[in-house]
């Protein structure tokens, strides 16, 4: 493990993307959001993505110097075309406009097509919370998840993030892929020659399997099987609910924006679609009173009795924010290979 | 099993509640929504609830002849106090106003406190879809679900329903409790002397158990354990995601409305809270084009290859709507005991 200062990491990433001719507004957005992921310990969405993004820029999946374009605007909504630009930049600009509009009307819903991978969904939801707004952020992704009773990967891991303002420094931040686990967890098990729990993913026949190497190989070749939706296989543990959540994300992102469905992404272009909502707490009353009321809920849950063998009840976001504080102070731990794979482009 | 015509069932329920002095607007709302649940095969939320509602009215948990009262109104939002009235009536009236407002501004978000059990969440979401609107309906409930790593029931089964308009007769209708399973499933297993799968619920120590009678007994006495959130125990299958979804429902219902949290419900009054959103498709473009685009997504998923041993991929709502069509034609099957328990009040 290597340790690196947050500001240094951010600067490094920014330089890398400037070097391949990204505009500073673009390289800064990528740097900001990838570093923030590592700062919170979400390594799957951190600077480990640098080589993939660079490859996507080189092959034209992602285009440089593209601005988001407003296709339709009402007092409470936006439809934006990302023009195949850099996901983090397209999303940041779109979110700024979303928040700006919500300051006037109390709410704005925004759907975005022709964008690219935008990093951690929660980053955008949280921005709203800092404005006393509920933030919702969703995106579709490359197809990795099979529908309940289906064999083929048709849905993305389609994360949902919801941020709710609090009286403290950080909001409540629910940020979850709608699959049981991300592909990254299978990769870690494969590298360590470990079986995975049955119920995470399926094999080429669409049946649950504990062999991550075989599954990952099938996923790469699209020869059947993939990640299971939250709730696992079939209906025994309500896998159809996770499938429903993934479908819901698809409805708000690719359907509303008239964009590409998860199973149509990464052909010539990324074709990723997002959805944002910014909802001012004040349209429901006094924001401070609502936050104070919410504090009671949080406190009661956190202070409630633990199940046998458990150490702590976490409210969503807490784990990541605690890492953030520690890593800001002590530096961010980065895997040596992740670091090397990144700085080769410096 | 007894078979009963839909219209007869509805009339019977309406009569029962009229007999205990409900106003016709109230008994009609209860009759409509309970019968609709049985018509879709959602027996847990159908007329089996009649004795419980009557008991709640008799003990004052639910109050007769109470209208919803608008506490706060902006062009895009409503905060409503249900005055402890009949859940179905309070919710129906609140939803009507929500849809009316969304017809003007394109969107309305409504949060409701001091209501009661409102029946199937999806009923309300679907009403929006018939107006070319996306409908969202959430409610908190009696506390039945334990937080991840926690021992005590603090969250309700907190369902989320999302309806999305289609070109067909019925919308896409995702309607899901955020627990792995409803309590009703444990009751069925207990009656049949069957073990439940590990991962549905926990025992008095907060550990997974397959003994439904013991679990139900603990739940009744609140002596520890309860239903697990979607994803099951701990983080292995991402139970924290289901916990996050349940928490999200609590934020939109009890927190935004300044109402009672799930763990505070059913003291002197029901104290149930709801949330509705009605979002006009036309604020994102041409509604017909969006629906036609969505049709492609649905078709591709439905026609995709099945996993080994599977018979069909269902889009959310389909199963229930097919039952609805069949039961409208052939009558609704009702358990004899459910029927007897109901008509004793006729």
PDB file of C-alpha atoms in Angstrom, chain A residues 72-74 76-79 105-107 109-111 134 136 147-152 154-155 160 162 164 172 174-182 185 197-200 205-207 230-231 233 235-245 247-248 250-252 254-264 275 279 281-286 289-291 293-298 300-302 304-316 319, chain B residues 72-79 105-107 109-111 134 136 147-152 154-155 160 162 164 172 174-182 185 197-200 205-207 230-231 233 235-245 247-248 250-252 254-264 275 279 281-286 289-291 293-294 296-298 300-302 304-316 319:
ATOM      1  CA  UNK A  72     -35.937  20.878 -22.989  1.00  0.00           C
ATOM      2  CA  UNK A  73     -36.544  23.087 -19.987  1.00  0.00           C
ATOM      3  CA  UNK A  74     -39.612  23.726 -17.862  1.00  0.00           C
ATOM      4  CA  UNK A  76     -39.230  22.177 -12.750  1.00  0.00           C
ATOM      5  CA  UNK A  77     -37.315  20.002 -15.214  1.00  0.00           C
ATOM      6  CA  UNK A  78     -34.404  19.704 -17.586  1.00  0.00           C
ATOM      7  CA  UNK A  79     -33.595  17.280 -20.356  1.00  0.00           C
ATOM      8  CA  UNK A 105     -38.998  26.680  -7.848  1.00  0.00           C
ATOM      9  CA  UNK A 106     -38.200  24.389  -4.926  1.00  0.00           C
ATOM     10  CA  UNK A 107     -37.570  21.373  -7.105  1.00  0.00           C
ATOM     11  CA  UNK A 109     -35.760  16.945 -11.993  1.00  0.00           C
ATOM     12  CA  UNK A 110     -33.115  16.440 -14.646  1.00  0.00           C
ATOM     13  CA  UNK A 111     -32.579  13.569 -17.041  1.00  0.00           C
ATOM     14  CA  UNK A 134     -32.736  16.343  -0.792  1.00  0.00           C
ATOM     15  CA  UNK A 136     -31.256  12.050  -5.776  1.00  0.00           C
ATOM     16  CA  UNK A 147     -33.229  -9.867 -14.701  1.00  0.00           C
ATOM     17  CA  UNK A 148     -34.998 -12.280 -12.341  1.00  0.00           C
ATOM     18  CA  UNK A 149     -35.453 -15.603 -14.236  1.00  0.00           C
ATOM     19  CA  UNK A 150     -33.313 -14.256 -17.101  1.00  0.00           C
ATOM     20  CA  UNK A 151     -29.925 -15.479 -18.322  1.00  0.00           C
ATOM     21  CA  UNK A 152     -28.431 -12.424 -19.985  1.00  0.00           C
ATOM     22  CA  UNK A 154     -29.471  -6.494 -19.597  1.00  0.00           C
ATOM     23  CA  UNK A 155     -29.480  -4.005 -16.741  1.00  0.00           C
ATOM     24  CA  UNK A 160     -29.459   4.916  -6.580  1.00  0.00           C
ATOM     25  CA  UNK A 162     -30.241   9.697  -1.942  1.00  0.00           C
ATOM     26  CA  UNK A 164     -30.784  13.999   3.057  1.00  0.00           C
ATOM     27  CA  UNK A 172     -27.366  10.943   5.423  1.00  0.00           C
ATOM     28  CA  UNK A 174     -27.630   6.207   0.848  1.00  0.00           C
ATOM     29  CA  UNK A 175     -25.616   5.189  -2.222  1.00  0.00           C
ATOM     30  CA  UNK A 176     -26.182   1.688  -3.517  1.00  0.00           C
ATOM     31  CA  UNK A 177     -25.867  -0.325  -6.674  1.00  0.00           C
ATOM     32  CA  UNK A 178     -29.073  -2.275  -7.262  1.00  0.00           C
ATOM     33  CA  UNK A 179     -27.095  -5.515  -7.759  1.00  0.00           C
ATOM     34  CA  UNK A 180     -26.219  -7.682  -4.736  1.00  0.00           C
ATOM     35  CA  UNK A 181     -22.561  -6.774  -5.145  1.00  0.00           C
ATOM     36  CA  UNK A 182     -20.458  -4.889  -7.710  1.00  0.00           C
ATOM     37  CA  UNK A 185     -16.127  -8.019  -5.472  1.00  0.00           C
ATOM     38  CA  UNK A 197     -21.176 -16.892  -1.818  1.00  0.00           C
ATOM     39  CA  UNK A 198     -23.951 -18.507  -3.851  1.00  0.00           C
ATOM     40  CA  UNK A 199     -26.475 -15.777  -4.661  1.00  0.00           C
ATOM     41  CA  UNK A 200     -24.119 -13.079  -5.916  1.00  0.00           C
ATOM     42  CA  UNK A 205     -26.853 -21.330 -17.714  1.00  0.00           C
ATOM     43  CA  UNK A 206     -28.172 -18.581 -15.500  1.00  0.00           C
ATOM     44  CA  UNK A 207     -27.764 -20.705 -12.372  1.00  0.00           C
ATOM     45  CA  UNK A 230     -30.277  -7.197  -4.809  1.00  0.00           C
ATOM     46  CA  UNK A 231     -32.183 -10.048  -3.167  1.00  0.00           C
ATOM     47  CA  UNK A 233     -31.715 -15.448  -7.483  1.00  0.00           C
ATOM     48  CA  UNK A 235     -37.992 -14.837  -5.631  1.00  0.00           C
ATOM     49  CA  UNK A 236     -36.983 -16.758  -2.484  1.00  0.00           C
ATOM     50  CA  UNK A 237     -35.126 -13.765  -1.053  1.00  0.00           C
ATOM     51  CA  UNK A 238     -37.037 -11.285  -3.255  1.00  0.00           C
ATOM     52  CA  UNK A 239     -34.523 -10.868  -6.060  1.00  0.00           C
ATOM     53  CA  UNK A 240     -37.403  -9.480  -8.111  1.00  0.00           C
ATOM     54  CA  UNK A 241     -37.315  -6.427  -5.833  1.00  0.00           C
ATOM     55  CA  UNK A 242     -33.699  -5.673  -6.728  1.00  0.00           C
ATOM     56  CA  UNK A 243     -34.605  -6.243 -10.363  1.00  0.00           C
ATOM     57  CA  UNK A 244     -37.467  -3.753  -9.898  1.00  0.00           C
ATOM     58  CA  UNK A 245     -35.087  -1.171  -8.452  1.00  0.00           C
ATOM     59  CA  UNK A 247     -35.640  -1.272 -13.764  1.00  0.00           C
ATOM     60  CA  UNK A 248     -36.766   1.881 -11.952  1.00  0.00           C
ATOM     61  CA  UNK A 250     -33.575   2.572 -16.159  1.00  0.00           C
ATOM     62  CA  UNK A 251     -36.995   4.288 -16.348  1.00  0.00           C
ATOM     63  CA  UNK A 252     -35.713   7.537 -14.839  1.00  0.00           C
ATOM     64  CA  UNK A 254     -32.611   5.987 -20.216  1.00  0.00           C
ATOM     65  CA  UNK A 255     -36.397   6.039 -20.702  1.00  0.00           C
ATOM     66  CA  UNK A 256     -37.130   9.614 -19.605  1.00  0.00           C
ATOM     67  CA  UNK A 257     -34.108  11.014 -21.448  1.00  0.00           C
ATOM     68  CA  UNK A 258     -34.869   9.053 -24.643  1.00  0.00           C
ATOM     69  CA  UNK A 259     -31.313   7.760 -24.259  1.00  0.00           C
ATOM     70  CA  UNK A 260     -29.641   4.387 -24.544  1.00  0.00           C
ATOM     71  CA  UNK A 261     -30.672   1.490 -22.317  1.00  0.00           C
ATOM     72  CA  UNK A 262     -27.908  -0.205 -20.334  1.00  0.00           C
ATOM     73  CA  UNK A 263     -27.745  -3.033 -22.883  1.00  0.00           C
ATOM     74  CA  UNK A 264     -27.124  -0.494 -25.663  1.00  0.00           C
ATOM     75  CA  UNK A 275     -31.082  11.353 -13.465  1.00  0.00           C
ATOM     76  CA  UNK A 279     -35.719  19.072  -3.712  1.00  0.00           C
ATOM     77  CA  UNK A 281     -36.481  20.990   2.225  1.00  0.00           C
ATOM     78  CA  UNK A 282     -38.219  24.330   2.693  1.00  0.00           C
ATOM     79  CA  UNK A 283     -41.099  23.346   0.414  1.00  0.00           C
ATOM     80  CA  UNK A 284     -42.137  21.016   3.246  1.00  0.00           C
ATOM     81  CA  UNK A 285     -41.780  23.451   6.121  1.00  0.00           C
ATOM     82  CA  UNK A 286     -38.921  24.818   8.177  1.00  0.00           C
ATOM     83  CA  UNK A 289     -37.115  21.762  12.188  1.00  0.00           C
ATOM     84  CA  UNK A 290     -37.192  18.913   9.682  1.00  0.00           C
ATOM     85  CA  UNK A 291     -33.488  18.280  10.222  1.00  0.00           C
ATOM     86  CA  UNK A 293     -36.790  15.914  13.736  1.00  0.00           C
ATOM     87  CA  UNK A 294     -34.699  13.631  11.506  1.00  0.00           C
ATOM     88  CA  UNK A 295     -31.920  13.717  14.082  1.00  0.00           C
ATOM     89  CA  UNK A 296     -34.224  11.925  16.532  1.00  0.00           C
ATOM     90  CA  UNK A 297     -34.760   9.101  14.056  1.00  0.00           C
ATOM     91  CA  UNK A 298     -31.036   8.741  13.460  1.00  0.00           C
ATOM     92  CA  UNK A 300     -32.779   6.232  18.080  1.00  0.00           C
ATOM     93  CA  UNK A 301     -31.544   3.833  15.435  1.00  0.00           C
ATOM     94  CA  UNK A 302     -27.865   4.350  16.252  1.00  0.00           C
ATOM     95  CA  UNK A 304     -30.601   0.903  19.745  1.00  0.00           C
ATOM     96  CA  UNK A 305     -29.558  -2.547  20.952  1.00  0.00           C
ATOM     97  CA  UNK A 306     -27.115  -4.518  18.815  1.00  0.00           C
ATOM     98  CA  UNK A 307     -27.676  -8.017  17.528  1.00  0.00           C
ATOM     99  CA  UNK A 308     -25.398 -10.625  19.116  1.00  0.00           C
ATOM    100  CA  UNK A 309     -21.828 -10.261  17.880  1.00  0.00           C
ATOM    101  CA  UNK A 310     -22.357  -6.879  16.232  1.00  0.00           C
ATOM    102  CA  UNK A 311     -20.295  -3.840  17.090  1.00  0.00           C
ATOM    103  CA  UNK A 312     -22.182  -0.892  15.779  1.00  0.00           C
ATOM    104  CA  UNK A 313     -25.176   0.247  13.752  1.00  0.00           C
ATOM    105  CA  UNK A 314     -24.118   2.505  10.907  1.00  0.00           C
ATOM    106  CA  UNK A 315     -26.291   5.167   9.352  1.00  0.00           C
ATOM    107  CA  UNK A 316     -25.694   5.357   5.621  1.00  0.00           C
ATOM    108  CA  UNK A 319     -18.503   4.688   7.286  1.00  0.00           C
TER     109      UNK A 319
ATOM    110  CA  UNK B  72     -48.529  23.873   3.878  1.00  0.00           C
ATOM    111  CA  UNK B  73     -48.848  24.341   0.148  1.00  0.00           C
ATOM    112  CA  UNK B  74     -46.426  25.568  -2.495  1.00  0.00           C
ATOM    113  CA  UNK B  75     -46.921  25.287  -6.267  1.00  0.00           C
ATOM    114  CA  UNK B  76     -45.038  21.957  -6.199  1.00  0.00           C
ATOM    115  CA  UNK B  77     -45.710  20.518  -2.748  1.00  0.00           C
ATOM    116  CA  UNK B  78     -48.251  19.712  -0.074  1.00  0.00           C
ATOM    117  CA  UNK B  79     -47.927  18.870   3.593  1.00  0.00           C
ATOM    118  CA  UNK B 105     -47.049  22.642 -12.511  1.00  0.00           C
ATOM    119  CA  UNK B 106     -45.907  19.277 -13.899  1.00  0.00           C
ATOM    120  CA  UNK B 107     -45.009  17.884 -10.507  1.00  0.00           C
ATOM    121  CA  UNK B 109     -44.678  16.073  -3.923  1.00  0.00           C
ATOM    122  CA  UNK B 110     -46.924  15.408  -0.958  1.00  0.00           C
ATOM    123  CA  UNK B 111     -46.084  14.259   2.532  1.00  0.00           C
ATOM    124  CA  UNK B 134     -45.003   8.793 -12.976  1.00  0.00           C
ATOM    125  CA  UNK B 136     -44.495   7.315  -6.415  1.00  0.00           C
ATOM    126  CA  UNK B 147     -31.677  -2.301  11.108  1.00  0.00           C
ATOM    127  CA  UNK B 148     -28.497  -3.995   9.870  1.00  0.00           C
ATOM    128  CA  UNK B 149     -26.515  -5.111  12.974  1.00  0.00           C
ATOM    129  CA  UNK B 150     -29.451  -4.139  15.210  1.00  0.00           C
ATOM    130  CA  UNK B 151     -31.663  -6.347  17.368  1.00  0.00           C
ATOM    131  CA  UNK B 152     -34.881  -4.385  17.657  1.00  0.00           C
ATOM    132  CA  UNK B 154     -37.404   0.052  14.441  1.00  0.00           C
ATOM    133  CA  UNK B 155     -38.389   0.446  10.812  1.00  0.00           C
ATOM    134  CA  UNK B 160     -41.950   1.823  -2.164  1.00  0.00           C
ATOM    135  CA  UNK B 162     -43.353   3.394  -8.533  1.00  0.00           C
ATOM    136  CA  UNK B 164     -44.607   4.323 -14.967  1.00  0.00           C
ATOM    137  CA  UNK B 172     -45.211  -0.795 -15.104  1.00  0.00           C
ATOM    138  CA  UNK B 174     -42.993  -1.753  -8.982  1.00  0.00           C
ATOM    139  CA  UNK B 175     -44.504  -2.202  -5.512  1.00  0.00           C
ATOM    140  CA  UNK B 176     -42.230  -3.658  -2.861  1.00  0.00           C
ATOM    141  CA  UNK B 177     -41.823  -3.759   0.870  1.00  0.00           C
ATOM    142  CA  UNK B 178     -38.216  -2.965   1.783  1.00  0.00           C
ATOM    143  CA  UNK B 179     -38.010  -6.053   3.998  1.00  0.00           C
ATOM    144  CA  UNK B 180     -36.996  -9.419   2.495  1.00  0.00           C
ATOM    145  CA  UNK B 181     -40.519 -10.724   3.020  1.00  0.00           C
ATOM    146  CA  UNK B 182     -43.684  -9.495   4.728  1.00  0.00           C
ATOM    147  CA  UNK B 185     -45.011 -15.138   4.898  1.00  0.00           C
ATOM    148  CA  UNK B 197     -35.274 -19.899   4.951  1.00  0.00           C
ATOM    149  CA  UNK B 198     -32.449 -18.451   7.032  1.00  0.00           C
ATOM    150  CA  UNK B 199     -32.129 -14.800   6.097  1.00  0.00           C
ATOM    151  CA  UNK B 200     -35.766 -13.741   6.324  1.00  0.00           C
ATOM    152  CA  UNK B 205     -30.652 -12.364  20.001  1.00  0.00           C
ATOM    153  CA  UNK B 206     -30.821 -10.746  16.601  1.00  0.00           C
ATOM    154  CA  UNK B 207     -29.453 -13.850  14.895  1.00  0.00           C
ATOM    155  CA  UNK B 230     -34.024  -6.717   1.690  1.00  0.00           C
ATOM    156  CA  UNK B 231     -30.600  -8.309   1.261  1.00  0.00           C
ATOM    157  CA  UNK B 233     -28.555 -10.246   7.586  1.00  0.00           C
ATOM    158  CA  UNK B 235     -23.583  -7.062   4.710  1.00  0.00           C
ATOM    159  CA  UNK B 236     -22.789 -10.395   2.993  1.00  0.00           C
ATOM    160  CA  UNK B 237     -25.773 -10.085   0.648  1.00  0.00           C
ATOM    161  CA  UNK B 238     -26.007  -6.305   1.151  1.00  0.00           C
ATOM    162  CA  UNK B 239     -28.710  -6.181   3.799  1.00  0.00           C
ATOM    163  CA  UNK B 240     -27.522  -2.644   4.516  1.00  0.00           C
ATOM    164  CA  UNK B 241     -28.999  -1.670   1.131  1.00  0.00           C
ATOM    165  CA  UNK B 242     -32.469  -2.840   2.132  1.00  0.00           C
ATOM    166  CA  UNK B 243     -31.978  -1.034   5.452  1.00  0.00           C
ATOM    167  CA  UNK B 244     -31.050   2.087   3.439  1.00  0.00           C
ATOM    168  CA  UNK B 245     -34.215   1.794   1.373  1.00  0.00           C
ATOM    169  CA  UNK B 247     -34.557   4.484   5.977  1.00  0.00           C
ATOM    170  CA  UNK B 248     -35.181   6.438   2.763  1.00  0.00           C
ATOM    171  CA  UNK B 250     -38.800   6.986   6.645  1.00  0.00           C
ATOM    172  CA  UNK B 251     -37.084  10.213   5.483  1.00  0.00           C
ATOM    173  CA  UNK B 252     -39.749  10.988   2.878  1.00  0.00           C
ATOM    174  CA  UNK B 254     -42.178  10.598   8.785  1.00  0.00           C
ATOM    175  CA  UNK B 255     -39.250  13.043   8.593  1.00  0.00           C
ATOM    176  CA  UNK B 256     -40.548  15.389   5.880  1.00  0.00           C
ATOM    177  CA  UNK B 257     -44.073  15.428   7.330  1.00  0.00           C
ATOM    178  CA  UNK B 258     -42.844  16.003  10.909  1.00  0.00           C
ATOM    179  CA  UNK B 259     -44.879  12.903  11.727  1.00  0.00           C
ATOM    180  CA  UNK B 260     -44.329   9.776  13.773  1.00  0.00           C
ATOM    181  CA  UNK B 261     -41.476   7.391  12.979  1.00  0.00           C
ATOM    182  CA  UNK B 262     -42.409   3.739  12.454  1.00  0.00           C
ATOM    183  CA  UNK B 263     -41.299   2.906  15.997  1.00  0.00           C
ATOM    184  CA  UNK B 264     -43.706   5.542  17.368  1.00  0.00           C
ATOM    185  CA  UNK B 275     -45.447  10.258   0.665  1.00  0.00           C
ATOM    186  CA  UNK B 279     -44.636  13.708 -12.140  1.00  0.00           C
ATOM    187  CA  UNK B 281     -44.206  12.727 -18.334  1.00  0.00           C
ATOM    188  CA  UNK B 282     -44.661  15.783 -20.537  1.00  0.00           C
ATOM    189  CA  UNK B 283     -42.141  17.814 -18.538  1.00  0.00           C
ATOM    190  CA  UNK B 284     -39.530  15.542 -20.117  1.00  0.00           C
ATOM    191  CA  UNK B 285     -40.775  15.672 -23.706  1.00  0.00           C
ATOM    192  CA  UNK B 286     -43.531  14.017 -25.663  1.00  0.00           C
ATOM    193  CA  UNK B 289     -42.595   9.072 -27.498  1.00  0.00           C
ATOM    194  CA  UNK B 290     -41.275   8.333 -24.018  1.00  0.00           C
ATOM    195  CA  UNK B 291     -43.792   5.514 -23.606  1.00  0.00           C
ATOM    196  CA  UNK B 293     -39.222   4.216 -26.129  1.00  0.00           C
ATOM    197  CA  UNK B 294     -39.930   2.491 -22.802  1.00  0.00           C
ATOM    198  CA  UNK B 296     -38.544  -1.237 -26.351  1.00  0.00           C
ATOM    199  CA  UNK B 297     -36.876  -1.715 -22.978  1.00  0.00           C
ATOM    200  CA  UNK B 298     -39.743  -3.831 -21.700  1.00  0.00           C
ATOM    201  CA  UNK B 300     -36.181  -6.642 -24.880  1.00  0.00           C
ATOM    202  CA  UNK B 301     -36.198  -7.776 -21.257  1.00  0.00           C
ATOM    203  CA  UNK B 302     -39.320  -9.911 -21.635  1.00  0.00           C
ATOM    204  CA  UNK B 304     -34.588 -12.271 -23.551  1.00  0.00           C
ATOM    205  CA  UNK B 305     -33.249 -15.763 -22.865  1.00  0.00           C
ATOM    206  CA  UNK B 306     -34.402 -17.526 -19.718  1.00  0.00           C
ATOM    207  CA  UNK B 307     -32.142 -18.971 -17.067  1.00  0.00           C
ATOM    208  CA  UNK B 308     -32.209 -22.779 -16.897  1.00  0.00           C
ATOM    209  CA  UNK B 309     -35.477 -24.032 -15.411  1.00  0.00           C
ATOM    210  CA  UNK B 310     -37.257 -20.681 -15.615  1.00  0.00           C
ATOM    211  CA  UNK B 311     -40.522 -20.220 -17.444  1.00  0.00           C
ATOM    212  CA  UNK B 312     -40.927 -16.529 -17.932  1.00  0.00           C
ATOM    213  CA  UNK B 313     -39.496 -13.107 -17.161  1.00  0.00           C
ATOM    214  CA  UNK B 314     -42.095 -10.892 -15.539  1.00  0.00           C
ATOM    215  CA  UNK B 315     -42.137  -7.118 -15.735  1.00  0.00           C
ATOM    216  CA  UNK B 316     -43.309  -5.642 -12.448  1.00  0.00           C
ATOM    217  CA  UNK B 319     -48.430 -10.997 -12.473  1.00  0.00           C
TER     218      UNK B 319
END
